PDB file of C-alpha atoms in Angstrom:
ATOM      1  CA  UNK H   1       0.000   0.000   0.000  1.00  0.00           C
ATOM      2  CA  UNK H   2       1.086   3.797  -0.369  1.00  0.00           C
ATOM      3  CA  UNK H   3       1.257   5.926   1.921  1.00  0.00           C
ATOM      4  CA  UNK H   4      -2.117   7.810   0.849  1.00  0.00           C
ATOM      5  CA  UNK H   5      -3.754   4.663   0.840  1.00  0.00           C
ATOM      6  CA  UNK H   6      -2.517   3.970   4.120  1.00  0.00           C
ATOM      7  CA  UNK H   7      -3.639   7.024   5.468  1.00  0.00           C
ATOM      8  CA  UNK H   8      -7.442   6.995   4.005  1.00  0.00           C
ATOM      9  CA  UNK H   9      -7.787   3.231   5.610  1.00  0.00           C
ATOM     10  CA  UNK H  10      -5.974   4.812   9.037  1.00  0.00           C
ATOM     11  CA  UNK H  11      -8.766   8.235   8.947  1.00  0.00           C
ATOM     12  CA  UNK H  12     -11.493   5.511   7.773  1.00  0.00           C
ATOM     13  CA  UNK H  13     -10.823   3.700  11.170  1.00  0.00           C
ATOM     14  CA  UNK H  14     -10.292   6.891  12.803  1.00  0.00           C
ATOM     15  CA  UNK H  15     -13.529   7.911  12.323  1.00  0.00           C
ATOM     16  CA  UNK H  16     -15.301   4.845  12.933  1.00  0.00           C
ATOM     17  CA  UNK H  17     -13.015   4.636  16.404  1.00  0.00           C
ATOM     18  CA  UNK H  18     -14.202   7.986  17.233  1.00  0.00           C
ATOM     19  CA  UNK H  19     -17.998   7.313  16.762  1.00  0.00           C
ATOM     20  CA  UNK H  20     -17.772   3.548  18.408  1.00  0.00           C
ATOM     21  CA  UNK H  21     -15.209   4.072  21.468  1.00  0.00           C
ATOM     22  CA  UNK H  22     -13.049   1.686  19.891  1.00  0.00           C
ATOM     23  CA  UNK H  23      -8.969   1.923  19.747  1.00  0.00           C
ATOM     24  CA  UNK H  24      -7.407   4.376  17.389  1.00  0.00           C
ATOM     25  CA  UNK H  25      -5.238   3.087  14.031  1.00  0.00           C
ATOM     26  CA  UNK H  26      -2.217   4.408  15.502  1.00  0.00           C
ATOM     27  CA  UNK H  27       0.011   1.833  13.851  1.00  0.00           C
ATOM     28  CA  UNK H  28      -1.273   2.214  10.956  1.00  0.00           C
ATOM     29  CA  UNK H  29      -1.416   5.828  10.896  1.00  0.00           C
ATOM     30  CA  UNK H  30       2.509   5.740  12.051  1.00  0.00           C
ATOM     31  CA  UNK H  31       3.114   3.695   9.344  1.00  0.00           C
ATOM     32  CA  UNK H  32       1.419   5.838   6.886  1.00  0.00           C
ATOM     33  CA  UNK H  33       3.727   8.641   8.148  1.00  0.00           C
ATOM     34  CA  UNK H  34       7.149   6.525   7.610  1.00  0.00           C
ATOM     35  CA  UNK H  35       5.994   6.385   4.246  1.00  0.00           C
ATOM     36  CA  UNK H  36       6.196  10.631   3.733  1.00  0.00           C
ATOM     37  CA  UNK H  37       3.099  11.363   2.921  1.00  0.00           C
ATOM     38  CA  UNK H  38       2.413  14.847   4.448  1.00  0.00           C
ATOM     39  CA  UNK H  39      -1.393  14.174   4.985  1.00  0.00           C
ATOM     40  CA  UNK H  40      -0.318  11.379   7.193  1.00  0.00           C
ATOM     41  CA  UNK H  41       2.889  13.515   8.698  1.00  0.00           C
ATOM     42  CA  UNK H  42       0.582  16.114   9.614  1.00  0.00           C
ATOM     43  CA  UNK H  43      -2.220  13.724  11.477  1.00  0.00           C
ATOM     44  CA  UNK H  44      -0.011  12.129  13.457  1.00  0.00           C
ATOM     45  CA  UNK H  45       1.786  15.299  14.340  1.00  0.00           C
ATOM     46  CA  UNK H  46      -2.023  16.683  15.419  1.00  0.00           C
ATOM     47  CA  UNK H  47      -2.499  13.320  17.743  1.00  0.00           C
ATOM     48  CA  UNK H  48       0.830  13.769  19.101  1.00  0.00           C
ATOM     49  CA  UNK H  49      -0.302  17.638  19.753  1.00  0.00           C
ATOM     50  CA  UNK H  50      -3.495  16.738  21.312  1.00  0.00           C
ATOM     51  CA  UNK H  51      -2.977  13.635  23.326  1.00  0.00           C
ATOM     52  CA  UNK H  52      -4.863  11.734  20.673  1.00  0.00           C
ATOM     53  CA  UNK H  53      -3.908   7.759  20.666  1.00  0.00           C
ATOM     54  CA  UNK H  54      -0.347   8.770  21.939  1.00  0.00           C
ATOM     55  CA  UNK H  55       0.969  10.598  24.694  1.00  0.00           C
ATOM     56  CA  UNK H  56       1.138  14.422  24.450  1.00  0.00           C
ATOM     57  CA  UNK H  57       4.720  15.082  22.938  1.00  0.00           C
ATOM     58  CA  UNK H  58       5.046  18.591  21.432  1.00  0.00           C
ATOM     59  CA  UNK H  59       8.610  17.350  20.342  1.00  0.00           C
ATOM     60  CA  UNK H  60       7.610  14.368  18.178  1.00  0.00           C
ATOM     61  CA  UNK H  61       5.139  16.082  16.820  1.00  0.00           C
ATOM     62  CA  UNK H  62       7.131  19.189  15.939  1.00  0.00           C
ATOM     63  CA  UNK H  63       9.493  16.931  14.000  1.00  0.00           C
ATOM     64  CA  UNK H  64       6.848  15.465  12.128  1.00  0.00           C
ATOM     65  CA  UNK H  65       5.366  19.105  11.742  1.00  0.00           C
ATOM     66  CA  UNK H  66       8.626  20.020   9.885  1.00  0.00           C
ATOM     67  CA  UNK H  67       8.893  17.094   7.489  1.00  0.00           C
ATOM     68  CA  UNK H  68       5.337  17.956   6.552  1.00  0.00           C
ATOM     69  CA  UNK H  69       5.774  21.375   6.312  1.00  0.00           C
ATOM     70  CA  UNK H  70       9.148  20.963   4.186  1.00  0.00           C
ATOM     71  CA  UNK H  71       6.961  19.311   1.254  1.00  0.00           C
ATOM     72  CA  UNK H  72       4.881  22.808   1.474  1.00  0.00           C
ATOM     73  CA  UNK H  73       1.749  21.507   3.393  1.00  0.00           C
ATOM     74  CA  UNK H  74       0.288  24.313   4.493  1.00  0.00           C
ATOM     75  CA  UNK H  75      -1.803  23.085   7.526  1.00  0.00           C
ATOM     76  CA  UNK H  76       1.762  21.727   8.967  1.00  0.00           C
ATOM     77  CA  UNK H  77       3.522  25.156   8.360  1.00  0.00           C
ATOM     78  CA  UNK H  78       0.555  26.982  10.265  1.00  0.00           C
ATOM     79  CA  UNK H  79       0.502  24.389  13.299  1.00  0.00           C
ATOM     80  CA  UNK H  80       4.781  24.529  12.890  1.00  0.00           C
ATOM     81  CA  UNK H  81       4.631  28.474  13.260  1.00  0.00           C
ATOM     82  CA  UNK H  82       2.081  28.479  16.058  1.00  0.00           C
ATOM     83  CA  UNK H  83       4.565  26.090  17.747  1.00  0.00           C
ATOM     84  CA  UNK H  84       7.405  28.295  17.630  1.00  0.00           C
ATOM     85  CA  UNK H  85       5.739  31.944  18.369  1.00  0.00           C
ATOM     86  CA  UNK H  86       4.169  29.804  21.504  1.00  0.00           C
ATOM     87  CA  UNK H  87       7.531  27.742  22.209  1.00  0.00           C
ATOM     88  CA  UNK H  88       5.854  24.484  22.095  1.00  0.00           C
ATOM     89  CA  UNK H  89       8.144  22.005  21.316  1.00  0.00           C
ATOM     90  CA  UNK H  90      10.897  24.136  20.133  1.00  0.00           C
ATOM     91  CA  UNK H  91      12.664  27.198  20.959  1.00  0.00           C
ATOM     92  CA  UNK H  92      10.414  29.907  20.692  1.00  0.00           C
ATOM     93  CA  UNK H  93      11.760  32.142  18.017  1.00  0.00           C
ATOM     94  CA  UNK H  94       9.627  34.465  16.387  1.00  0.00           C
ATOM     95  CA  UNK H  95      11.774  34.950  13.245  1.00  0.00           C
ATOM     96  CA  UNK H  96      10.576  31.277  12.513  1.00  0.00           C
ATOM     97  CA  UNK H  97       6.980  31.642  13.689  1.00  0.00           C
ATOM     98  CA  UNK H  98       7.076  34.591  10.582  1.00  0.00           C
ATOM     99  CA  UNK H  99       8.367  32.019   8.060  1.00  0.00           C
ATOM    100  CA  UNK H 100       6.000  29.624   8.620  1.00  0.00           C
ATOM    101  CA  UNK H 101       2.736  31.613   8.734  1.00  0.00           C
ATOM    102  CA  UNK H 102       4.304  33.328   5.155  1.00  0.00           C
ATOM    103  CA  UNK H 103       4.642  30.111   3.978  1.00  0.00           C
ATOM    104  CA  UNK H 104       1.254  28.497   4.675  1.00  0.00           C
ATOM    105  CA  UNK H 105      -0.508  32.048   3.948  1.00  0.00           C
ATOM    106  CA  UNK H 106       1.958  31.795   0.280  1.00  0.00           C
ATOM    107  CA  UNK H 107       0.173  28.240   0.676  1.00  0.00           C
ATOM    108  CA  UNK H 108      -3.188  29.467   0.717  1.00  0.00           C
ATOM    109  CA  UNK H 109      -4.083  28.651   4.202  1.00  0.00           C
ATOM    110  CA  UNK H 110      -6.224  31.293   5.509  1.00  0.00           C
ATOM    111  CA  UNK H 111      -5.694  31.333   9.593  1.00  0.00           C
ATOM    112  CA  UNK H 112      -2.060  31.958   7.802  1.00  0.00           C
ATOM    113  CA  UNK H 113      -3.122  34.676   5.935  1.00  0.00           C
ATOM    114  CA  UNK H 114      -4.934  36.621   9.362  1.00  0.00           C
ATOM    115  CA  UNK H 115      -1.838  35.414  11.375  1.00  0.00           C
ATOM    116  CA  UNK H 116       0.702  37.161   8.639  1.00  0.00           C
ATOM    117  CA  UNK H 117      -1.514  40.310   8.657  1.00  0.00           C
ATOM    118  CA  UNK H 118      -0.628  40.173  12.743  1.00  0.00           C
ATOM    119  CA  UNK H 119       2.742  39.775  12.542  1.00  0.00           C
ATOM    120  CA  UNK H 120       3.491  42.574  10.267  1.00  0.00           C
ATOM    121  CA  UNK H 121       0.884  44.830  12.411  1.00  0.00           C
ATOM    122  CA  UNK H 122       2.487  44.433  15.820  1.00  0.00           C
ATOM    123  CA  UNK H 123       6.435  43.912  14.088  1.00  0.00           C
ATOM    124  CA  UNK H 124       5.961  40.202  15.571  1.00  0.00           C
ATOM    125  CA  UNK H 125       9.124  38.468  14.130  1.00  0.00           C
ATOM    126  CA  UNK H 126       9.661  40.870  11.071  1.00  0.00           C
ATOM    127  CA  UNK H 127       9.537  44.704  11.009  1.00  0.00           C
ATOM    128  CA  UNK H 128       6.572  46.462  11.260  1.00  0.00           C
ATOM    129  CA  UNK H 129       4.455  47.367   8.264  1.00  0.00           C
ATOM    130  CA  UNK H 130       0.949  48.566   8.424  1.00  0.00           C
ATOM    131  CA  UNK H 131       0.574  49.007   4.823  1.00  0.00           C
ATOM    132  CA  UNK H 132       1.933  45.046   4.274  1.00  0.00           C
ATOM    133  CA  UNK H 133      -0.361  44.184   7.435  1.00  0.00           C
ATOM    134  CA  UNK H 134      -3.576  45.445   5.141  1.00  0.00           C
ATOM    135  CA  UNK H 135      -2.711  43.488   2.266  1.00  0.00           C
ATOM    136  CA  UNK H 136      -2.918  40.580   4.191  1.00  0.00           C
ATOM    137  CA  UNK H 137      -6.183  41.052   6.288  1.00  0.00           C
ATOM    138  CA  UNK H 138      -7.587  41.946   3.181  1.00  0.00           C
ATOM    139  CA  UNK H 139      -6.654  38.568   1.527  1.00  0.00           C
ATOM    140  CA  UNK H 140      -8.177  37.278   4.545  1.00  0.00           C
ATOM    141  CA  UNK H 141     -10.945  39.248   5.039  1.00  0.00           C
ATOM    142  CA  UNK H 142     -12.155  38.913   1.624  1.00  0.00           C
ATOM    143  CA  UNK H 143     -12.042  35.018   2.015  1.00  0.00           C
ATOM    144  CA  UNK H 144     -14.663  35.611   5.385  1.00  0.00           C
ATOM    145  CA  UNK H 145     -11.593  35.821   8.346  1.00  0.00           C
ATOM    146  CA  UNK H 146     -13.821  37.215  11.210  1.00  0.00           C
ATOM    147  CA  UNK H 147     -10.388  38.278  12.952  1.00  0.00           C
ATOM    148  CA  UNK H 148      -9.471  40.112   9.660  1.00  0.00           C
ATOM    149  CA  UNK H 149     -12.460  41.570   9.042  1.00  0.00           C
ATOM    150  CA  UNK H 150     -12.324  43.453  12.249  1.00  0.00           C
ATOM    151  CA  UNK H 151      -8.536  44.132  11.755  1.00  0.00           C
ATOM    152  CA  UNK H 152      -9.319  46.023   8.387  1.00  0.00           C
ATOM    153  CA  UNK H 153     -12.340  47.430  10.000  1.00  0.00           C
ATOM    154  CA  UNK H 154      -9.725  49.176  12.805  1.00  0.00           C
ATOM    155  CA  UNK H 155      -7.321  49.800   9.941  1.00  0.00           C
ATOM    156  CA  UNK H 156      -9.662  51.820   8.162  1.00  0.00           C
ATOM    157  CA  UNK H 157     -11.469  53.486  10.862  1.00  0.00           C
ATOM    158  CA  UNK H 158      -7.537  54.558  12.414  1.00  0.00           C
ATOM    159  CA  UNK H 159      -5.658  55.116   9.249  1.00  0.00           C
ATOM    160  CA  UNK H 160      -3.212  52.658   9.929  1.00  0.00           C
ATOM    161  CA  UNK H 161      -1.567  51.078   7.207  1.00  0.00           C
ATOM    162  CA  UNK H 162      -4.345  52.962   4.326  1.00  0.00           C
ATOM    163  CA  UNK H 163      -5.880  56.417   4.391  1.00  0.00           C
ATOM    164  CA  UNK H 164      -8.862  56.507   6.970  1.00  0.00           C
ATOM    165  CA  UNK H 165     -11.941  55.881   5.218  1.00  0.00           C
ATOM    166  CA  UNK H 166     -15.693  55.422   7.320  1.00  0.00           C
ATOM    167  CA  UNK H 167     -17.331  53.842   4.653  1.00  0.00           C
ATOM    168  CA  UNK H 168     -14.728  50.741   4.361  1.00  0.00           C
ATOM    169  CA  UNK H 169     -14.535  50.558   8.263  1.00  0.00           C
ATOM    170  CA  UNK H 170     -17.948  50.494   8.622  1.00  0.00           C
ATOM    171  CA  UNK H 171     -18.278  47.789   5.451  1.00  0.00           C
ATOM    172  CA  UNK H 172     -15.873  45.570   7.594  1.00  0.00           C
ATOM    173  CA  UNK H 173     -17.168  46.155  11.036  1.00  0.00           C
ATOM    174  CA  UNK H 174     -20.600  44.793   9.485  1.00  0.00           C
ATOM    175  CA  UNK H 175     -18.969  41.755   7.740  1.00  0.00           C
ATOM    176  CA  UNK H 176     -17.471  40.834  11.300  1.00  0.00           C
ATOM    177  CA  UNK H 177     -20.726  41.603  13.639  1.00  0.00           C
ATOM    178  CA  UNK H 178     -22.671  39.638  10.905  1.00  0.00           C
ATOM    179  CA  UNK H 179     -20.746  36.767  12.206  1.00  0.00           C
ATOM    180  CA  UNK H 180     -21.608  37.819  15.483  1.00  0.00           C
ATOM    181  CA  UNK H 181     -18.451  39.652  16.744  1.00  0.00           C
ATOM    182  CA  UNK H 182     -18.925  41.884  19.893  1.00  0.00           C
ATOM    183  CA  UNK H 183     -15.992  44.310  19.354  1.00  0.00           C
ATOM    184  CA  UNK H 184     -17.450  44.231  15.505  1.00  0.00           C
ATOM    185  CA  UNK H 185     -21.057  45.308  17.324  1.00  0.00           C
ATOM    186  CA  UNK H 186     -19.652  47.826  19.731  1.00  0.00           C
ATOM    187  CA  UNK H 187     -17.755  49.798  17.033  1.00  0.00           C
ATOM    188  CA  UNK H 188     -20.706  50.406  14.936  1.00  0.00           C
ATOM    189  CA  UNK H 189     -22.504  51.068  18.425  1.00  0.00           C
ATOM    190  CA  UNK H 190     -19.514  53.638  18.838  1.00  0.00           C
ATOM    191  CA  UNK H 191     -19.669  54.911  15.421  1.00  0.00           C
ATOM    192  CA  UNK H 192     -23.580  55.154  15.552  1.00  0.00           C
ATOM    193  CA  UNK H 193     -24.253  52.909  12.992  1.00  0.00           C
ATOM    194  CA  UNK H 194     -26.571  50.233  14.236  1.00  0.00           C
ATOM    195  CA  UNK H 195     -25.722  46.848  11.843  1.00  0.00           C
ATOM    196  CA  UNK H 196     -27.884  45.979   8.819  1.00  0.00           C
ATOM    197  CA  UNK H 197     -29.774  43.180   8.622  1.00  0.00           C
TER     198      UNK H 197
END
């Protein structure tokens, strides 16, 4: 069997394990992941992050992380850079927890995309650039990110990183409250401007 074949039987069993009570396919997941495969890398890397099947071991699952993330798998690279802005596993560094949100948000990963916005906003392992910080949130905001759509709601409202504009903070203070975000709510409460239905 390959190592994507392994994997669909080990998440088949998975799932069934998880709706019966019965034991996990840890094996077989394991030896999905000694094949490569990056699906596989990454879900074992998630059990060994959550205590799923296997004992809690940010290490292990770091490792894996990397190998994952090294074949450009963008859900690895996310959970890789969370690990080392938090220091989970690794040395914190938060040059590294940059690179790895850039490259799952290059990846298309969207809680990437939000996170790289961050960074560049508060100068969290790269300089800061409110202009740069925009351009992301945007990317993410336009793709539904509740935490970007508030972000580019501030941006606009402040002038930080764009010219001030009411009408755009006001368009992305409603996308956010329309998914039910308080802060969204209170600043069109603030800027009198109850939200649309």
């Amino acid at each position: 069997m390959t190592g994507e074949e392994l994997y669909k039987k080990a998440e088949r069993l998975a799932r069934e394990a998880d709706r019966n009570g019965g034991a996990l396919p840890v094996a077989l997941l394991q030896q999905a992941a000694a094949t490569g495969y990056a699906p596989a890398l990454y879900a074992l890397a998630s059990w060994h992050l959550h205590g799923k099947g296997v004992r809690k071991n940010f290490k292990k699952a770091c490792a894996l992380l990397t190998k994952a993330a090294d074949q450009r798998f963008a859900p690895a690279a996310y959970d890789l850079a969370v690990s080392y802005e938090l220091g989970k596993g690794v040395a914190k560094s938060e040059k590294k927890a940059f690179a790895y949100y850039l490259q799952a948000a290059n990846d298309g990963d969207l809680d990437a995309q939000t996170e790289v916005g961050r960074c560049y906003f508060y100068g969290i392992g790269t300089k800061q650039d409110f202009a740069q910080a925009v351009s992301w949130y945007t990317k993410a905001a336009e793709r539904g990110d509740l935490e970007a759509q508030f972000a580019l709601g501030r941006a606009y409202e402040l002038g930080e990183g764009v010219e001030p504009n009411l009408r755009q903070a006001i368009h992305w203070y409603e996308r956010a409250a329309s998914q039910d975000d308080k802060r969204a709510h209170q600043a069109l409460i603030d800027l009198n401007r109850p939200l649309r239905r």
